[in-house]
Coordinates of C-alpha atoms in Angstrom, one line a residue:
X4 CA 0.0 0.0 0.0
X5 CA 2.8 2.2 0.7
X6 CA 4.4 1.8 -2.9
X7 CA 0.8 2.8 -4.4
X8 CA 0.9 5.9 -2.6
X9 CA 4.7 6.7 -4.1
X10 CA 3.8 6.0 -7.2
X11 CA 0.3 7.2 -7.2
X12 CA 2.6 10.8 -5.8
X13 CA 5.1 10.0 -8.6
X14 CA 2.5 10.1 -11.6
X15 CA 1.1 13.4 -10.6
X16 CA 4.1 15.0 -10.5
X17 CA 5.2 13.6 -14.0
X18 CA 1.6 14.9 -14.8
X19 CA 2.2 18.1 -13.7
X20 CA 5.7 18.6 -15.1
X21 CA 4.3 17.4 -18.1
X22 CA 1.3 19.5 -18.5
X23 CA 3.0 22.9 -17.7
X24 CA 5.9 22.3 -19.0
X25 CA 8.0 22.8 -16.0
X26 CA 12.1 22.5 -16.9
X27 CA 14.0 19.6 -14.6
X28 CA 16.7 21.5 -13.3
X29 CA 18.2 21.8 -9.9
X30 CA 15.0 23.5 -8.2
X31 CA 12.3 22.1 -9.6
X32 CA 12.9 18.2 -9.5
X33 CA 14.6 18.5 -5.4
X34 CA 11.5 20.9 -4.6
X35 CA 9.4 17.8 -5.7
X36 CA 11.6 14.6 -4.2
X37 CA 11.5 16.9 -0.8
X38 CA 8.1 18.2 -1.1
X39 CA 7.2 14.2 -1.6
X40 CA 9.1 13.0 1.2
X41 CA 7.2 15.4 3.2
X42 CA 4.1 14.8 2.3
X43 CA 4.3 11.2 2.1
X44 CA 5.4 11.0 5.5
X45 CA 3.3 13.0 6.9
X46 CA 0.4 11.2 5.3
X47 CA 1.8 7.8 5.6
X48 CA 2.4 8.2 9.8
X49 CA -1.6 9.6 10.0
X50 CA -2.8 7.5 7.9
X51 CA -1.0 4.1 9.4
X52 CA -1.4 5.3 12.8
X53 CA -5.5 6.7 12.7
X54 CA -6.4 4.0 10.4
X55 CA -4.8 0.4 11.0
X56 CA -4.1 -1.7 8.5
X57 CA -4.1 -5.1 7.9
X58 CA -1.4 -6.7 5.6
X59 CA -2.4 -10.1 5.9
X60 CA -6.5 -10.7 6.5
X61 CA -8.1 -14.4 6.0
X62 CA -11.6 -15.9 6.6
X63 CA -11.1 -18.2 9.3
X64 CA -13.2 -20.5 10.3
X65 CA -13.9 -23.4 13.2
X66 CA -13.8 -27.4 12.0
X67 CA -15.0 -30.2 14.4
X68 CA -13.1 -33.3 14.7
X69 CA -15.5 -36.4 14.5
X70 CA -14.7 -38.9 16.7
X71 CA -16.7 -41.7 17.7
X72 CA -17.3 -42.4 21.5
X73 CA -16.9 -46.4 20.7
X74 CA -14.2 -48.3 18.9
X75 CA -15.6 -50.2 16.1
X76 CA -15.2 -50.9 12.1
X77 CA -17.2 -48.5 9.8
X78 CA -20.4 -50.5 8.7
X79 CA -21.7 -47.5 6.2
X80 CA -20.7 -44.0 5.4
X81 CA -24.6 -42.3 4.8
X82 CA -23.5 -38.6 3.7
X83 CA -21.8 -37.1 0.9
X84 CA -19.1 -34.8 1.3
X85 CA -19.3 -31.0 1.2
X86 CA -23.2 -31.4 1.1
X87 CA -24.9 -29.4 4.3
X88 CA -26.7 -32.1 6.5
X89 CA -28.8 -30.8 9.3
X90 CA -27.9 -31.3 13.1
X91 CA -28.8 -35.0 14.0
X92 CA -28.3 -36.4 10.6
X93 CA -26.5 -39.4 10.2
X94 CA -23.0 -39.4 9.0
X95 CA -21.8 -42.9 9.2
X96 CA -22.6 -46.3 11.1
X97 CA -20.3 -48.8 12.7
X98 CA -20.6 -52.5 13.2
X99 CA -22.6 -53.0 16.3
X100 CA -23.8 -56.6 16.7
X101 CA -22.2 -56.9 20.2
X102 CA -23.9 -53.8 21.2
X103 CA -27.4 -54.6 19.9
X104 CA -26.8 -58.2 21.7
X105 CA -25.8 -56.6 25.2
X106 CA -28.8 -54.3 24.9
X107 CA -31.1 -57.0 24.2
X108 CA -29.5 -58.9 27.5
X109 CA -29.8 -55.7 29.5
X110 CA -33.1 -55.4 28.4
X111 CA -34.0 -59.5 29.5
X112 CA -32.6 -59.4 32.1
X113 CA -34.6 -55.7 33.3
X114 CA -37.6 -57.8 32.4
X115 CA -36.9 -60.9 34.3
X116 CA -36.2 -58.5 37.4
X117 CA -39.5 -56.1 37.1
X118 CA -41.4 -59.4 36.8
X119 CA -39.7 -60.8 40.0
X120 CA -41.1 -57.4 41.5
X121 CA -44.5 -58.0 41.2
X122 CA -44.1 -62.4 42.3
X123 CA -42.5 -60.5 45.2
X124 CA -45.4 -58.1 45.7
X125 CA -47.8 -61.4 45.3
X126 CA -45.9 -63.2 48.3
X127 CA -46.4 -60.5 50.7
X128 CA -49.8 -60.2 50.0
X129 CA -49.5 -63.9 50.5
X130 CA -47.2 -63.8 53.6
X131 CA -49.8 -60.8 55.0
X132 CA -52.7 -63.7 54.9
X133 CA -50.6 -66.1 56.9
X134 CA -49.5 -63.7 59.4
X135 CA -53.6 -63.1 59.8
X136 CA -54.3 -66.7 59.5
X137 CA -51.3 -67.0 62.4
X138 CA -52.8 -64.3 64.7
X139 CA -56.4 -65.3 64.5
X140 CA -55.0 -69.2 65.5
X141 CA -52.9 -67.6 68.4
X142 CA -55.8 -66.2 69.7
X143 CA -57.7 -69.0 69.9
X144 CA -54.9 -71.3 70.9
X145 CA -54.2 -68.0 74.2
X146 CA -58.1 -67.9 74.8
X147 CA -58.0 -71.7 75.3
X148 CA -55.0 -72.1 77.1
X149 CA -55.7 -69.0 79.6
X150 CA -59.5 -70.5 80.4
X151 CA -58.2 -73.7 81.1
X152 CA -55.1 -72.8 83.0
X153 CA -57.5 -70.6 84.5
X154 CA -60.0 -73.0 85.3
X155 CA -57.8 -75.6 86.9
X156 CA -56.3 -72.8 88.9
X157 CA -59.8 -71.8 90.4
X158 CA -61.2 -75.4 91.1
X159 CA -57.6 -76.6 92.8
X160 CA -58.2 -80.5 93.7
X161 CA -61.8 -80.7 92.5
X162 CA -60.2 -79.2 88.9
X163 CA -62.1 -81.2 85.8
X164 CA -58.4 -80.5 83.7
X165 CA -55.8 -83.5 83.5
X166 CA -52.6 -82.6 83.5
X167 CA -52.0 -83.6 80.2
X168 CA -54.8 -81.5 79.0
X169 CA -53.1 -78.8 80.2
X170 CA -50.0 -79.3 78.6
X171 CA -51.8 -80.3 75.1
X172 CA -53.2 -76.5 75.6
X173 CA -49.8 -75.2 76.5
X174 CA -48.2 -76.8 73.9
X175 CA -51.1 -75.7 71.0
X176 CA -50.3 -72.0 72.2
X177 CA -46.6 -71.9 72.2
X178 CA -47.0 -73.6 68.3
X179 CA -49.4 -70.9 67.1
X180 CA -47.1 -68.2 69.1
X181 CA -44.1 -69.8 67.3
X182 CA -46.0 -69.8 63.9
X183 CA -47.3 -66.7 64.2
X184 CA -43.4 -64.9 64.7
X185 CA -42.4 -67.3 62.0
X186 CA -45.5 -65.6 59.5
X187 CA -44.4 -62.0 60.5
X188 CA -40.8 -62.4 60.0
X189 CA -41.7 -63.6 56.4
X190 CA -43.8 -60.7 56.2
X191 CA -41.3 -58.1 56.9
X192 CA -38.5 -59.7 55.3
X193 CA -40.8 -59.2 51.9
X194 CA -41.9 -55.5 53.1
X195 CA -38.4 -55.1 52.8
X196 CA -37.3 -56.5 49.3
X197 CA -40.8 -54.5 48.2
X198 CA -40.4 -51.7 50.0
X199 CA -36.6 -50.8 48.9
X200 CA -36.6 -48.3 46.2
X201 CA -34.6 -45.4 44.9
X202 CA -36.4 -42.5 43.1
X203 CA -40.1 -44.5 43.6
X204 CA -38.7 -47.9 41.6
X205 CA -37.3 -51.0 42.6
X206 CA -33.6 -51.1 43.4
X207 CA -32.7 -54.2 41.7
X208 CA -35.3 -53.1 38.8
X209 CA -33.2 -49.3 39.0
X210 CA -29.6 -51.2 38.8
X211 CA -30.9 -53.3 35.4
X212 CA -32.6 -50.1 34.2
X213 CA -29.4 -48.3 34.4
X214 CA -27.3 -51.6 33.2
X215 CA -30.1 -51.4 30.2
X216 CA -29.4 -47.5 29.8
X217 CA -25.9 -47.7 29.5
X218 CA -25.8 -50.6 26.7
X219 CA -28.6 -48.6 25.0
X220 CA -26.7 -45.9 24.9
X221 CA -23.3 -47.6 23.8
X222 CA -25.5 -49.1 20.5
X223 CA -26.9 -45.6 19.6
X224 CA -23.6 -44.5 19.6
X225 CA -22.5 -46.6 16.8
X226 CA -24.9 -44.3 14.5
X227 CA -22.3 -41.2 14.5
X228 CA -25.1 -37.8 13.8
X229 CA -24.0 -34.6 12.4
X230 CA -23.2 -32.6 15.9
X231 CA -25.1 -29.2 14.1
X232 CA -25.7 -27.9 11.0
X233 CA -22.7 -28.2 9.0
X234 CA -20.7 -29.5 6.2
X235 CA -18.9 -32.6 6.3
X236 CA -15.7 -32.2 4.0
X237 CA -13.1 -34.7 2.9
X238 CA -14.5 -37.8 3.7
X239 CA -11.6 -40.5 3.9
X240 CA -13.8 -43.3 6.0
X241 CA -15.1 -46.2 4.0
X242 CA -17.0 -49.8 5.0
X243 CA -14.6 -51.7 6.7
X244 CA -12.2 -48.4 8.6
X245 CA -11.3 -48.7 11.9
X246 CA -12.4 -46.3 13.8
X247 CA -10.9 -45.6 17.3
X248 CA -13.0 -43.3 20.4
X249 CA -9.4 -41.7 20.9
X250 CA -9.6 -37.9 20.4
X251 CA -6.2 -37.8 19.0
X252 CA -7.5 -40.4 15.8
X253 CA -11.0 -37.9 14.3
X254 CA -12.1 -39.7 11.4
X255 CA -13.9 -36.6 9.5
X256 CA -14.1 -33.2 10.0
X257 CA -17.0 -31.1 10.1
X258 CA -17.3 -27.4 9.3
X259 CA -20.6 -26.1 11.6
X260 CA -22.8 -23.8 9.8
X261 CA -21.6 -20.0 11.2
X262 CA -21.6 -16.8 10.2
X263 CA -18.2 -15.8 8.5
X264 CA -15.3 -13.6 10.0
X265 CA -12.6 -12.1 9.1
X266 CA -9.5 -12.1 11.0
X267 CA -6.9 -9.5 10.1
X268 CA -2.9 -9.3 11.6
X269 CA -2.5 -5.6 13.1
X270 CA 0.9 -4.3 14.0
X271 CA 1.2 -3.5 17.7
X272 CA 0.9 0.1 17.3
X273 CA -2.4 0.2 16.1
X274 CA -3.9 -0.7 19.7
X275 CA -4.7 2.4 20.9
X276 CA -6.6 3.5 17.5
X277 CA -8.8 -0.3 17.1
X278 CA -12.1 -0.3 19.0
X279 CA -15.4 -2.2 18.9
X280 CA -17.8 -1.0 16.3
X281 CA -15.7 1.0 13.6
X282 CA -16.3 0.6 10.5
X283 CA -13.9 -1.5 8.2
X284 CA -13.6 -2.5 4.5
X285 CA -12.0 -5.8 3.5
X286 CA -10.9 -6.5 -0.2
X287 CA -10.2 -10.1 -1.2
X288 CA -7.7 -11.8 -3.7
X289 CA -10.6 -13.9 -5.2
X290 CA -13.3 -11.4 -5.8
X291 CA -10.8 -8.4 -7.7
X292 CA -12.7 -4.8 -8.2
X293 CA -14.5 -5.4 -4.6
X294 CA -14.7 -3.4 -1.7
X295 CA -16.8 -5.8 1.4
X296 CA -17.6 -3.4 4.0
X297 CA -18.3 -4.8 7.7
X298 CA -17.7 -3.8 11.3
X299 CA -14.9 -4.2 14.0
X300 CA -16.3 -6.6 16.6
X301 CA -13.3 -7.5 18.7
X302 CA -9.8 -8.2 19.6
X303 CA -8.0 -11.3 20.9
X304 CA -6.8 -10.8 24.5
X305 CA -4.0 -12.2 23.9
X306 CA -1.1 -13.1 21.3
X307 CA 0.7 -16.8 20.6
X308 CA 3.7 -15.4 20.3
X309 CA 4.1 -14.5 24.6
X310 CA 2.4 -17.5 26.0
X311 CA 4.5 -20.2 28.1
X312 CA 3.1 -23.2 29.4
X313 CA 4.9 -25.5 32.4
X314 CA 7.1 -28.3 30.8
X315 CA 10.5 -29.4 31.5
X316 CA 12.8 -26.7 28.7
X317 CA 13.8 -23.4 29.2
X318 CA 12.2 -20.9 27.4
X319 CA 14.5 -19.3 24.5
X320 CA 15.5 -16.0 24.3
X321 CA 14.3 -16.3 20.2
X322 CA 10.7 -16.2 22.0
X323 CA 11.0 -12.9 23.4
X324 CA 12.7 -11.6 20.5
X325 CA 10.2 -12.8 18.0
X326 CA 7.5 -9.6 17.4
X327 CA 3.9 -10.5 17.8
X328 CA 0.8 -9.5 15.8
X329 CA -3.0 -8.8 17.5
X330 CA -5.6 -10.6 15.6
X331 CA -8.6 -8.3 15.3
X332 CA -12.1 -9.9 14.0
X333 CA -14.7 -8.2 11.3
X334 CA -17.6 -9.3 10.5
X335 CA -18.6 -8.6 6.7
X336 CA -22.4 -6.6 6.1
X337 CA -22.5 -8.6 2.7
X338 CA -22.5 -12.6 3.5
X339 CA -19.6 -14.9 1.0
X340 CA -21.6 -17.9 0.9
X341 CA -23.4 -15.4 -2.0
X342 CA -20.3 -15.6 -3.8
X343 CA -19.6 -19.1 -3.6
X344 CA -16.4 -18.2 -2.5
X345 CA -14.8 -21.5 -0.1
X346 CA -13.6 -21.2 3.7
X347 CA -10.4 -19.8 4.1
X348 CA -9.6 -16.6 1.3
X349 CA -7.5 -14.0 2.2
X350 CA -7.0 -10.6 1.5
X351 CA -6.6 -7.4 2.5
X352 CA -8.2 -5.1 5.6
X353 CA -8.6 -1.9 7.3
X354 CA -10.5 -0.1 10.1
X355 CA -11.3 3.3 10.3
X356 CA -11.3 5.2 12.7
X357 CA -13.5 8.7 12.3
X358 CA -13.1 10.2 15.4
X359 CA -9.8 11.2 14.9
X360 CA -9.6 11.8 11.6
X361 CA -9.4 15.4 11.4
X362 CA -7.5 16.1 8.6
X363 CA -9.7 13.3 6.5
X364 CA -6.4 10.8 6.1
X365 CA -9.6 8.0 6.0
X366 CA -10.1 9.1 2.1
X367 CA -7.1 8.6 1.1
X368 CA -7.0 4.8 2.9
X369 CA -10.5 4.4 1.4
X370 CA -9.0 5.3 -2.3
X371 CA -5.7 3.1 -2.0
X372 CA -7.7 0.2 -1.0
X373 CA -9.7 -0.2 -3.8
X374 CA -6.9 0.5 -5.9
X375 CA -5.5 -2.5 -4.2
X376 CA -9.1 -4.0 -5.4
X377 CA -8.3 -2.6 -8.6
X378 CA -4.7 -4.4 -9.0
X379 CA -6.1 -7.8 -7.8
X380 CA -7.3 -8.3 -11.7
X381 CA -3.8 -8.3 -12.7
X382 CA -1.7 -9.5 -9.2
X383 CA -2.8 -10.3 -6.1
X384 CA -0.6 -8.0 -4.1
X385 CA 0.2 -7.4 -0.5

């Protein structure tokens, strides 16, 4: 951009030497070279300074590695590539005959369990009939043997009672006693298996209900589903790839359906002059003549060039010497997509800043980036 403006300073001075006939001689031609080099510097630290610039600028974008949360052998790839599915479309199956079979045991074996719930819930109703049928024959035997025991007690010698009447008594009493503790133990030992639960259902029935979860949840996760709305992009998987739940091994990538950004490299001085909400213009290498225009919407808080993480080397000097860029983001008024244009083009960008352009240095950034636009039909230069 800087050579545009020397040359663009250049021609008008040739123009105007030229056109009025002005003689090249030893005050003419220095009055121009030093009038230039005043001019052009003047302009050049405004304009650089007030109204950043962005040598480098690209259309970046976010991919999602696909990676499957089971290890299996790809059964059936169901999408084409760089065709946008819909979140929850399929992408691709893997085998899963050991997974359908452990669901349809979990699944049994829930089954066989809620069905031992309700024999269980049978035999205490049974086991609360025997404990009834216990009492009412303790009564009778403790009514018989307390008017008898009574009764020999009252008429002494003249007592009608044998002795071994007594005992028969006795005896028939401490059976239906014995019988009827034996009835309520059974009774509460089945309250109990009945009566244990965890969030209103049966524990055992809640253990195979989770144990049935968990393999249902293993076999739907050998149907791999589009994670949003996307595009699924250079599909390498075919029938009969292994595919590992490792995050380091993705299988596909995936580009989610978002609105596009621009990301432009600032120099370091230009911090103090790049806020949210000013205006920028973008011009890309693959649409020459065009001028996008879009909005400042952020800067990265921080720069790759000073961050250190804990591991066992020293950090080199050559990282502190190396000079870092700020990333600032722009989002575009006009959308891409209406250009057909892919992920990823580059270009050039700048932000304007009108607040403190008093002497109107913006204009002249405005003019020399669409001759960049301009030049991008012959070369795309930087």
């Amino acid at each position: 951009m800087d050579l545009l403006i020397i040359l663009t300073y250049t021609a008008f001075c040739i123009a105007i030497f030229k056109i009025f006939k002005l003689p090249l001689n030893k005050w003419t031609v220095p009055t121009a070279v030093l009038g230039g080099i005043f001019i052009l510097a003047g302009l050049l630290l405004l304009m650089n300074y007030n109204h950043p610039y962005a040598k480098y600028a690209k259309d970046v974008f976010v991919t999602i590695p696909i990676v499957p949360q089971v290890t299996g052998t790809v059964a059936t790839v169901d999408v084409q590539p760089n065709i946008e599915v819909k979140k929850g479309e399929l992408l691709f199956t893997l085998e899963n005959t050991k997974q359908k079979i452990a669901l349809q045991q979990a699944e049994a074996a829930l089954a066989e369990a809620k069905n031992a719930v309700l024999q269980k819930d049978e035999s205490l109703v049974a086991a609360t009939s025997q404990v009834q049928k216990a009492q009412a024959e303790y009564n009778r035997a403790k009514t018989e043997n307390d008017r008898v025991q009574q009764g020999h007690k009252s008429a002494g010698a003249n007592s009608p009672f044998t002795q071994q009447e007594l005992d028969n008594k006795l005896s028939r009493f401490k059976s239906a006693e014995a019988t009827l503790a034996t009835a309520k133990s059974e009774q509460r030992r089945l309250k109990l298996v009945t009566e244990s639960k965890i969030l209103g259902e049966n524990t055992a029935v809640a253990q195979l209900q989770a144990v049935r979860d968990d393999a249902k949840l293993n076999y739907e996760r050998t149907f791999i589903r589009a994670p949003v709305d996307g595009i699924p992009t250079q599909i390498a998987i075919r029938p009969g790839t292994r595919a590992s739940q490792l995050p380091l091994a993705p299988v596909m990538s995936f580009i989610p359906t978002e609105k596009r950004q621009i990301a432009g490299v600032f120099f370091q001085n230009s911090l103090l002059r790049l806020e949210e909400g000013m205006p920028a213009e973008v011009v890309l290498d693959a649409v020459p003549g065009k001028v996008f225009t879009g909005t400042f919407v952020s800067l990265l808080p921080a720069m790759a060039e000073g961050q250190i993480q804990a591991y066992g080397s020293l950090m080199p000097a050559s990282m502190i010497a190396k000079h870092g860029f700020v990333i600032g983001i722009i989002e575009l008024d006009e959308d891409l997509n209406d250009y057909n244009l892919p992920l990823g083009v580059q270009g050039q960008a700048v932000v304007i800043n009108t607040e403190n352009d008093i002497l109107h240095v913006s204009v002249v950034r405005r003019i020399l980036i669409r001759m960049m636009a301009w030049l991008k039909y012959v070369y795309p230069i930087k």
